Tab-separated table of C-alpha atoms in Angstrom:
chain	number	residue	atom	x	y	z
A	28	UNK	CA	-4.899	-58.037	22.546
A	29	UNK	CA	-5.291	-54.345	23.084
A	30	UNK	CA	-3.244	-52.531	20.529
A	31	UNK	CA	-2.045	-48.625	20.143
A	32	UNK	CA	-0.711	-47.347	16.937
A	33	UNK	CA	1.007	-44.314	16.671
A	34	UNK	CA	-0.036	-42.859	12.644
A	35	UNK	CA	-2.111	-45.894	11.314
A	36	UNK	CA	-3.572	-44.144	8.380
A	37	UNK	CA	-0.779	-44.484	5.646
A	38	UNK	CA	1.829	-47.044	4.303
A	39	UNK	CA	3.137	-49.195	7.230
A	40	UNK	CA	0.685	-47.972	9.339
A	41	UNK	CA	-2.099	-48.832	7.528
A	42	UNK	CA	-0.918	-52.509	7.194
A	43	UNK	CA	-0.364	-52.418	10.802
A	44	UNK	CA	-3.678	-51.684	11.717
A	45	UNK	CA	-5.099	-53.836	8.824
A	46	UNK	CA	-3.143	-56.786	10.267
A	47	UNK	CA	-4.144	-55.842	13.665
A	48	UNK	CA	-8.053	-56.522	12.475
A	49	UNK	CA	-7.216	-59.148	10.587
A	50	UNK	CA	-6.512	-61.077	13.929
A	51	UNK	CA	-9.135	-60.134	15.641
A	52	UNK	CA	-7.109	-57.196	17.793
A	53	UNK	CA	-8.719	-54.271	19.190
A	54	UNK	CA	-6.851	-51.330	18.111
A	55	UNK	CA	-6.919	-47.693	18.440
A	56	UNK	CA	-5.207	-45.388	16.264
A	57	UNK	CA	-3.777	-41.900	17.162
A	58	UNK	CA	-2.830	-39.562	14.518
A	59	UNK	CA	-4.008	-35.772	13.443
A	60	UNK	CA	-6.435	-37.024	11.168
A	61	UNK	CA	-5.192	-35.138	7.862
A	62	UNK	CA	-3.263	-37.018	6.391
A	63	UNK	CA	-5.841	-40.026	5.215
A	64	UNK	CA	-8.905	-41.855	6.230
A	65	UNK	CA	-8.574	-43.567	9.419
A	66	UNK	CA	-9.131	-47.526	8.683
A	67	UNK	CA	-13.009	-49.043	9.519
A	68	UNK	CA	-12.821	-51.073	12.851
A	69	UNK	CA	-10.243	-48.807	14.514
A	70	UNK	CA	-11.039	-46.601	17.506
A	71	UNK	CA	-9.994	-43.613	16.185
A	72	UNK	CA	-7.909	-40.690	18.647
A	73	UNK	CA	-7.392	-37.684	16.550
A	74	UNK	CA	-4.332	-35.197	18.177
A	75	UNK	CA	-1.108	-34.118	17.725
A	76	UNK	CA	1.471	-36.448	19.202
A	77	UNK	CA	4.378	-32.947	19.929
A	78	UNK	CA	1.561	-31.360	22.343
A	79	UNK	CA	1.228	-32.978	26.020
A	80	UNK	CA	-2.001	-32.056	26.195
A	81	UNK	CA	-3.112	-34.070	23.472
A	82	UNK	CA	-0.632	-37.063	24.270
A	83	UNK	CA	-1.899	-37.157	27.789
A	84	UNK	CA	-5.597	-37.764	26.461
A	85	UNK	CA	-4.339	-40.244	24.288
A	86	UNK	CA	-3.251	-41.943	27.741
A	87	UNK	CA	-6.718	-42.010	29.417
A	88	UNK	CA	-7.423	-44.513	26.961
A	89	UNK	CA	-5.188	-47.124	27.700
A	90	UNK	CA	-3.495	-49.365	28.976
A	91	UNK	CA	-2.875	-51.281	25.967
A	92	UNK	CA	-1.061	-54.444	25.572
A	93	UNK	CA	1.723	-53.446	22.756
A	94	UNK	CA	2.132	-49.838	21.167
A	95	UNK	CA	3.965	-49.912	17.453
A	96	UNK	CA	4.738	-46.580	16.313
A	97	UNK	CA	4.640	-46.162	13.035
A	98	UNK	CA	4.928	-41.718	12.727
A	99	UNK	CA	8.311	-41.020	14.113
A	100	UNK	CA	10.243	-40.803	11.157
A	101	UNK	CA	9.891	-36.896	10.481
A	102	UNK	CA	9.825	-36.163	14.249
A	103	UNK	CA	13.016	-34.900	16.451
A	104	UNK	CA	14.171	-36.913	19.560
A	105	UNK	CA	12.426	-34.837	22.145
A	106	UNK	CA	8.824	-35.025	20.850
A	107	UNK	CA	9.432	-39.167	20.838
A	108	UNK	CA	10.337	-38.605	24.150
A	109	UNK	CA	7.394	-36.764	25.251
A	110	UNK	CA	4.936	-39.773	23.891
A	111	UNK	CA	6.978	-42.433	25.627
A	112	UNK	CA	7.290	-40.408	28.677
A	113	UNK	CA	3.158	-39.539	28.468
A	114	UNK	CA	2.455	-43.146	27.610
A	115	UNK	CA	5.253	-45.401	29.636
A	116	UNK	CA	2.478	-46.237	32.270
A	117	UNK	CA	-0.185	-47.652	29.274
A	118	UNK	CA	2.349	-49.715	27.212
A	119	UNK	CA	3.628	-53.073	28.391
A	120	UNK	CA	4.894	-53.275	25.380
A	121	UNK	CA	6.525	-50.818	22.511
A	122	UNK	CA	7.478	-51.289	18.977
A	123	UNK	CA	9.551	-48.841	17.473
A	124	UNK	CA	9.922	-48.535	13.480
A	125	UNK	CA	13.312	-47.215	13.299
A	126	UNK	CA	15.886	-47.394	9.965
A	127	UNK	CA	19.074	-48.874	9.062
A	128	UNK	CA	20.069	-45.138	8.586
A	129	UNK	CA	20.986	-45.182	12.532
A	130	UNK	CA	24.373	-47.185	11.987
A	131	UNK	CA	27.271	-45.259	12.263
A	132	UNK	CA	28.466	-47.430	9.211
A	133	UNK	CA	25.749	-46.913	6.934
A	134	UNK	CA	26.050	-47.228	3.849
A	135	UNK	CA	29.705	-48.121	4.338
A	136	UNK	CA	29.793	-51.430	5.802
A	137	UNK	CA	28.045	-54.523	6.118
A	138	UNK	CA	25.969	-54.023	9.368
A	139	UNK	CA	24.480	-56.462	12.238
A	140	UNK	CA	22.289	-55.483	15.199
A	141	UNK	CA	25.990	-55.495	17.083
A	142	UNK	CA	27.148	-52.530	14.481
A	143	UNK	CA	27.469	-48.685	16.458
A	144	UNK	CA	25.060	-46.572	16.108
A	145	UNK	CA	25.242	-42.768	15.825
A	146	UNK	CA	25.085	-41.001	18.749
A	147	UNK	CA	22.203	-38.040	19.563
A	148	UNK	CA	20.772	-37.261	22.804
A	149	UNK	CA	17.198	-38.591	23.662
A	150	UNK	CA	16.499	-34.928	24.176
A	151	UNK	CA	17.710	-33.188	21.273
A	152	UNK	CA	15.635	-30.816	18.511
A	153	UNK	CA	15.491	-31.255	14.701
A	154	UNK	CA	18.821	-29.069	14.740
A	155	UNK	CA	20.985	-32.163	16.233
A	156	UNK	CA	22.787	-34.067	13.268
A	157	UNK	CA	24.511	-33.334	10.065
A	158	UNK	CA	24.797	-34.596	6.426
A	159	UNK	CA	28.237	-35.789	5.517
A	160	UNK	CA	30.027	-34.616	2.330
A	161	UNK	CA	29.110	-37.954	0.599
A	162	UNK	CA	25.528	-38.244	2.405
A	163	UNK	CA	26.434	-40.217	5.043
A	164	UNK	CA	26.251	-40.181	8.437
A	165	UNK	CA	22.812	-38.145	7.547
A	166	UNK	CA	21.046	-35.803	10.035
A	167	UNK	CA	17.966	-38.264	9.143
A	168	UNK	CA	20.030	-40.946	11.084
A	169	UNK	CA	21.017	-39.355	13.965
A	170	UNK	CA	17.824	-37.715	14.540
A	171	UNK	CA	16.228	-41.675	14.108
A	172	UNK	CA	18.924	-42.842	16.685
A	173	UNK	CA	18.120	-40.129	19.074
A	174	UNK	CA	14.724	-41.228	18.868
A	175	UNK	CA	15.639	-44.952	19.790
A	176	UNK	CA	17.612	-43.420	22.701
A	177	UNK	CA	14.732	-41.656	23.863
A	178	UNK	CA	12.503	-44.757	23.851
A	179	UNK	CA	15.086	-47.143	25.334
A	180	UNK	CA	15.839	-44.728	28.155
A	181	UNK	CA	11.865	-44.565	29.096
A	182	UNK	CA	11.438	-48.114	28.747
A	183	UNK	CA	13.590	-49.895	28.301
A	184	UNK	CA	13.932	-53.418	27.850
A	185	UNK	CA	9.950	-53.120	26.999
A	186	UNK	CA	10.476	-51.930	23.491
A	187	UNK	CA	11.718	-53.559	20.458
A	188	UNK	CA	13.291	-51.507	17.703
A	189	UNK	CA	12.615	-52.564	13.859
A	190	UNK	CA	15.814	-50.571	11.223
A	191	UNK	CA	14.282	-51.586	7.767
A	192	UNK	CA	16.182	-50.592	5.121
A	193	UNK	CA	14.111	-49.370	1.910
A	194	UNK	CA	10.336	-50.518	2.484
A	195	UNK	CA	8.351	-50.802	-1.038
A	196	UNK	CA	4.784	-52.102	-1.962
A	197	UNK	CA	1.209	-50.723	-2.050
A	198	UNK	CA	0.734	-47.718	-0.678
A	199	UNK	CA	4.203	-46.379	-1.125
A	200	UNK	CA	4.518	-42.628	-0.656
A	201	UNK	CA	8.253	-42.284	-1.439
A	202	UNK	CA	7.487	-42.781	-5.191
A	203	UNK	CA	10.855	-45.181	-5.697
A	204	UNK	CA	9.180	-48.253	-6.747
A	205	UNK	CA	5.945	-46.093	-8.426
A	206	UNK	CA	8.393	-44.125	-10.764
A	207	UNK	CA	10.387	-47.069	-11.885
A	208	UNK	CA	6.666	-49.026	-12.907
A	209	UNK	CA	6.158	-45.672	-14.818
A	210	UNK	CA	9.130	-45.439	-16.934
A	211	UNK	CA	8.896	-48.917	-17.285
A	212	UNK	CA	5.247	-48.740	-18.623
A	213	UNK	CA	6.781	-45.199	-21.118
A	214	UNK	CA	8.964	-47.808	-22.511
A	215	UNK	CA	11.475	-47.357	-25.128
A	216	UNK	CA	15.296	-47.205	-23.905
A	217	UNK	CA	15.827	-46.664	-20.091
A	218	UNK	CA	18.480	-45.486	-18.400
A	219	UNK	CA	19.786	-48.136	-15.664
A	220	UNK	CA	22.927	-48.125	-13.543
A	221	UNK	CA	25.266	-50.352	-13.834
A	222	UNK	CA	26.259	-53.237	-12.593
A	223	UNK	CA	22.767	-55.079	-13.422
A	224	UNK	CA	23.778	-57.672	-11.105
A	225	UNK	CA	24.241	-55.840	-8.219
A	226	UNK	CA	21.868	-56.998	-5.807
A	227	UNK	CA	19.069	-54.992	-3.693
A	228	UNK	CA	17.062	-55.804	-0.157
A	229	UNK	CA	14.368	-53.985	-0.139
A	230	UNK	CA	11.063	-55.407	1.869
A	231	UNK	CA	7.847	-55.491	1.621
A	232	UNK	CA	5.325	-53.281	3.088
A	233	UNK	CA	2.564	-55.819	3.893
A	234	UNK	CA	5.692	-58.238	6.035
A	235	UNK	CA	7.231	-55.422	8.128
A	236	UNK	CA	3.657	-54.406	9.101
A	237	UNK	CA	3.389	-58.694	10.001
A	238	UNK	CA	6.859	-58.874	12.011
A	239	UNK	CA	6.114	-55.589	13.945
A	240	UNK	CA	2.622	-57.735	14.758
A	241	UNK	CA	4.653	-60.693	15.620
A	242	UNK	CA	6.857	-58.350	17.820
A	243	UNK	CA	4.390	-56.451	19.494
A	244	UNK	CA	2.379	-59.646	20.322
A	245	UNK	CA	6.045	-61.313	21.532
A	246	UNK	CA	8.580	-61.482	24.600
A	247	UNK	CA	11.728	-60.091	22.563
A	248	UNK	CA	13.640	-57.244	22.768
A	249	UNK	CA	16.331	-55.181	21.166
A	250	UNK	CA	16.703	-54.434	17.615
A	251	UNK	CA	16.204	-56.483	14.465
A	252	UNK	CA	17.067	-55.182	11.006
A	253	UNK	CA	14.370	-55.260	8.629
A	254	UNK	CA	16.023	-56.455	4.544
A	255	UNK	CA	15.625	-58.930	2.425
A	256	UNK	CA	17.614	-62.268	2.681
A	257	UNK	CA	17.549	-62.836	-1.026
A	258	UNK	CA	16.394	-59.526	-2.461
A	259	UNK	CA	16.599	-59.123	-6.538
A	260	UNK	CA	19.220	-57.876	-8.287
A	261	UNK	CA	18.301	-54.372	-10.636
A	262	UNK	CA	18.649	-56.836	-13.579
A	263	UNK	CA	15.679	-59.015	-12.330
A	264	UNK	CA	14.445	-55.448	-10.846
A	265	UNK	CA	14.061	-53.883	-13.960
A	266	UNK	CA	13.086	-56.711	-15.700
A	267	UNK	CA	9.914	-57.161	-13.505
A	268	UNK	CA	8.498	-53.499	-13.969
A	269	UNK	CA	9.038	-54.330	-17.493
A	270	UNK	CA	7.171	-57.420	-17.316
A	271	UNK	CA	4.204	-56.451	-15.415
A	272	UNK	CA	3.200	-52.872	-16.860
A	273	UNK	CA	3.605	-54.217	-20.616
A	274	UNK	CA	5.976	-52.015	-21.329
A	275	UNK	CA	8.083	-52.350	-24.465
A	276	UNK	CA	11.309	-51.103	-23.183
A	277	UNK	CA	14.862	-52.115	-22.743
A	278	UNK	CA	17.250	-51.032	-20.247
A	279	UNK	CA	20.742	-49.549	-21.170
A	280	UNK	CA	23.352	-50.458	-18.160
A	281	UNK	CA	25.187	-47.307	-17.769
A	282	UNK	CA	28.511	-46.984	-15.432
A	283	UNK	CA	29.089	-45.109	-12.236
A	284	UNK	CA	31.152	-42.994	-14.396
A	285	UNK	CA	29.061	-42.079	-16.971
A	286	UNK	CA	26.147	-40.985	-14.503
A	287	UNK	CA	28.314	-39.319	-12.276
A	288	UNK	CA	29.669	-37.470	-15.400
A	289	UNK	CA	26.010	-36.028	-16.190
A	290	UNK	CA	25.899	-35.430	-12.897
A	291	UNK	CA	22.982	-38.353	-12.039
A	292	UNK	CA	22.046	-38.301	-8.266
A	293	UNK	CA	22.362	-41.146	-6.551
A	294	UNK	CA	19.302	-42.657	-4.567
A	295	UNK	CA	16.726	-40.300	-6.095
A	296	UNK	CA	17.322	-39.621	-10.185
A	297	UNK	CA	17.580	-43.375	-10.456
A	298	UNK	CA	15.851	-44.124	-7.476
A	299	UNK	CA	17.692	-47.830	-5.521
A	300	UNK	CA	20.774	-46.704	-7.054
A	301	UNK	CA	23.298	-45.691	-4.616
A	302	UNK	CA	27.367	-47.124	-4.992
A	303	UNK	CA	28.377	-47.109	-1.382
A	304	UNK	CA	29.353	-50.753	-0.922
A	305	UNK	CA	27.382	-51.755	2.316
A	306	UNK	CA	24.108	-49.857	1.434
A	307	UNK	CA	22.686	-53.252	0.390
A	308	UNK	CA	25.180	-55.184	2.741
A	309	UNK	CA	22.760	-55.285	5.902
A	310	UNK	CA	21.919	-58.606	7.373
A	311	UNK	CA	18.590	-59.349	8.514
A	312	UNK	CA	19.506	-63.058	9.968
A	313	UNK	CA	18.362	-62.497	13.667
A	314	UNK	CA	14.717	-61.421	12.007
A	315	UNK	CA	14.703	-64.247	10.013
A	316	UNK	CA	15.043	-66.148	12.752
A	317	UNK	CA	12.725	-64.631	14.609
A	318	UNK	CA	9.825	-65.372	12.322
A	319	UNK	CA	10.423	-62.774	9.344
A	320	UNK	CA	8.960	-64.345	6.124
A	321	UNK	CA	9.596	-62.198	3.171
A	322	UNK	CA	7.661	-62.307	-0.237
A	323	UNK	CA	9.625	-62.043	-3.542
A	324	UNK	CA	10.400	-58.601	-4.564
A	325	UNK	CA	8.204	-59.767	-8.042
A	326	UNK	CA	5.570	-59.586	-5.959
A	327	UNK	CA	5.982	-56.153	-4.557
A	328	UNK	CA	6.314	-55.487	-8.071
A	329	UNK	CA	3.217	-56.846	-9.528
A	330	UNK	CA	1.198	-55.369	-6.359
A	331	UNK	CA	2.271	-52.383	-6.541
A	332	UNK	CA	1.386	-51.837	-10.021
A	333	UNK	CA	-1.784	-53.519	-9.663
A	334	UNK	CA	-2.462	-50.793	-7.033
A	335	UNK	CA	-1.483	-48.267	-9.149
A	336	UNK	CA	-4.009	-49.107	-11.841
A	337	UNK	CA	-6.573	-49.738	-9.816
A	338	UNK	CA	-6.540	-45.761	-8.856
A	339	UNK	CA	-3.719	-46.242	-6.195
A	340	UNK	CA	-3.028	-42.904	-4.827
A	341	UNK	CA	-0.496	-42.632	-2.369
A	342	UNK	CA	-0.691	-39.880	0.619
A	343	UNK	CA	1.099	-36.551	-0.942
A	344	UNK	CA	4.200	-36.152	0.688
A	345	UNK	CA	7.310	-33.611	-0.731
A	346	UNK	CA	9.578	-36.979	-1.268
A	347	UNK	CA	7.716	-38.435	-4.572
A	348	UNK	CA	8.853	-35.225	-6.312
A	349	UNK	CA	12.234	-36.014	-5.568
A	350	UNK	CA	12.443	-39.168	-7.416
A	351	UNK	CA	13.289	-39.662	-10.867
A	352	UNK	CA	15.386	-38.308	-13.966
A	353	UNK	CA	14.075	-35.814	-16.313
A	354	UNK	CA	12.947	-37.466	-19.318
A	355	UNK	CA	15.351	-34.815	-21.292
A	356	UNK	CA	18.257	-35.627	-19.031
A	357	UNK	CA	17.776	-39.293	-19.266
A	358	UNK	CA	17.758	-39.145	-22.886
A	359	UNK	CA	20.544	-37.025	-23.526
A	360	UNK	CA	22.866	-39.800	-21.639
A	361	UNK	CA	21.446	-42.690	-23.697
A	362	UNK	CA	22.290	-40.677	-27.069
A	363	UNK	CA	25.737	-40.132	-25.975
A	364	UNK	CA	26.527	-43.762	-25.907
A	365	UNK	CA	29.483	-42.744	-23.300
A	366	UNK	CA	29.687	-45.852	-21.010
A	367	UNK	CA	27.057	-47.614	-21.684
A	368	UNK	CA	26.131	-50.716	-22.804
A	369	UNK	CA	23.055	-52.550	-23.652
């Protein structure tokens, strides 16, 4: 099996490629080679995949067997364009890692493969899109759907999309998971939203980068949505950060009230939390059935932090400063006692 990956070096794409090895693939990598080391046992193509030039170099190496691209997510519809057009001959097969983000419903209502998407030309710039009042639709998700367009209209039923939701585990560069094992580790009384049971889907790493191996390696097409069947709700959540760092901490369940009152940001000041009622609503049956085997979100947990301490250091990227309450904010709440219950 003759693999291309589009990225390779970081998060997903790193477990891609590891995987890759790991069955005895031959894989080559193409990425601008800043970002992080490329892995051992990769051929290694170092460009930039917006410039033709360097795309149509790229394609003197095929054909390959599958391509999974894995370093879409920051780019507008037109430059994924440009690699499928560059690369349609070389690819008999393409994986696409896409987002939930590209439902029209999101985070509204419970969504299937059958929910609408947002619509945005194949063709369209990083201008195309806007952020709703609430934050949804976001210009993220029509700029992702554009770029599903844009690969579906080049090839059609060769490709396979993959719409994860939130992706966690070693590695992570988003800094969600990371911050809550680090105020979990500071201890004392922590801020949590309320309610504790409310339940959350979010995968692991190391078995999105298996089922886009599965995929690539496959006959299927069309999408699949990438969650957790079971998931964890923030009770257990919080309760396993506490559990594996040591930390001697407690969480106080505070309402949606009370955090909107101080003005708490949803998704990013408590990172997971976010009130829209279908944000953890999105069924993943049709990848279940299609071979997706999901780990418990414990042991995301307890690898991630193991990673951590063993001198993890994820790739810098401007997200990880987004995430998490100031410890002077957070504290402030938890003395006012409006709300809040422990």
């Amino acid at each position: 099996m003759r693999m291309l990956v589009l990225g390779g070096t970081w998060f997903l794409g790193r477990e891609v490629v590891k995987g890759a090895l790991r069955r005895g693939w031959d894989v080559t990598t193409f990425n601008r080679g800043q970002s992080a080391p490329d892995v051992p046992g990769t051929a290694v193509v170092h460009g930039d995949r917006t410039l033709l030039d360097d795309v149509r170099r790229l394609a003197t190496c095929g054909p390959w067997d599958a391509v999974i691209d894995t370093s879409s997510a920051d780019l507008p519809p037109r430059d994924v364009l440009l690699a499928t057009r560059a690369l349609r001959d070389q690819a008999a097969r393409w994986v696409h890692i896409s987002t939930v983000s590209v439902y029209e419903g999101w985070p509204h209502t419970r969504l299937t493969e059958h929910s609408p998407l947002l619509q945005c030309p194949a063709d369209a710039d990083e201008t195309y899109g806007y952020t709703g009042p609430d934050g949804s639709p976001t210009e993220y998700g029509f700029q992702k759907a554009g770029g599903e367009r844009a690969v579906s209209d080049v090839l059609g039923d060769r490709a396979v999309f993959l719409r994860p939701g939130v992706i966690l585990g070693p590695g992570e560069y988003v800094g969600r998971l990371p911050w809550w094992l680090s105020r979990a580790h500071r201890g004392g009384r922590i801020l949590a939203p309320a309610p504790a049971d409310r339940r959350l889907q979010p995968v692991d790493v190391r078995d999105v980068a298996n089922f886009a191996l599965d995929q690539a390696a496959g006959t299927a097409t069309g999408a699949f949505n990438v969650a957790h069947p079971e998931g964890i709700t923030f009770e257990g959540f919080v309760a396993a950060c506490l559990e594996v760092t040591g930390g001697a901490g407690r969480p106080v369940w505070a309402t949606e009230s009370c955090l909107t009152q101080y003005g708490v940001r949803q998704w990013t000041e408590l990172p997971l939390w976010r009130t829209h009622a279908g944000v953890w609503c999105v069924d993943s049956a049709k990848a279940i059935a299609a071979g997706l085997e999901c780990r418990p979100v414990r042991e995301t947990i307890s690898d991630t932090w193991a990673w951590l301490r063993a001198e993890g250091r994820p790739v810098a990227h401007p997200r990880w400063a987004k995430h998490g309450i100031d410890p002077g904010k957070e504290a402030k709440i938890l003395a006012s006692g409006v709300d809040a219950s422990e």
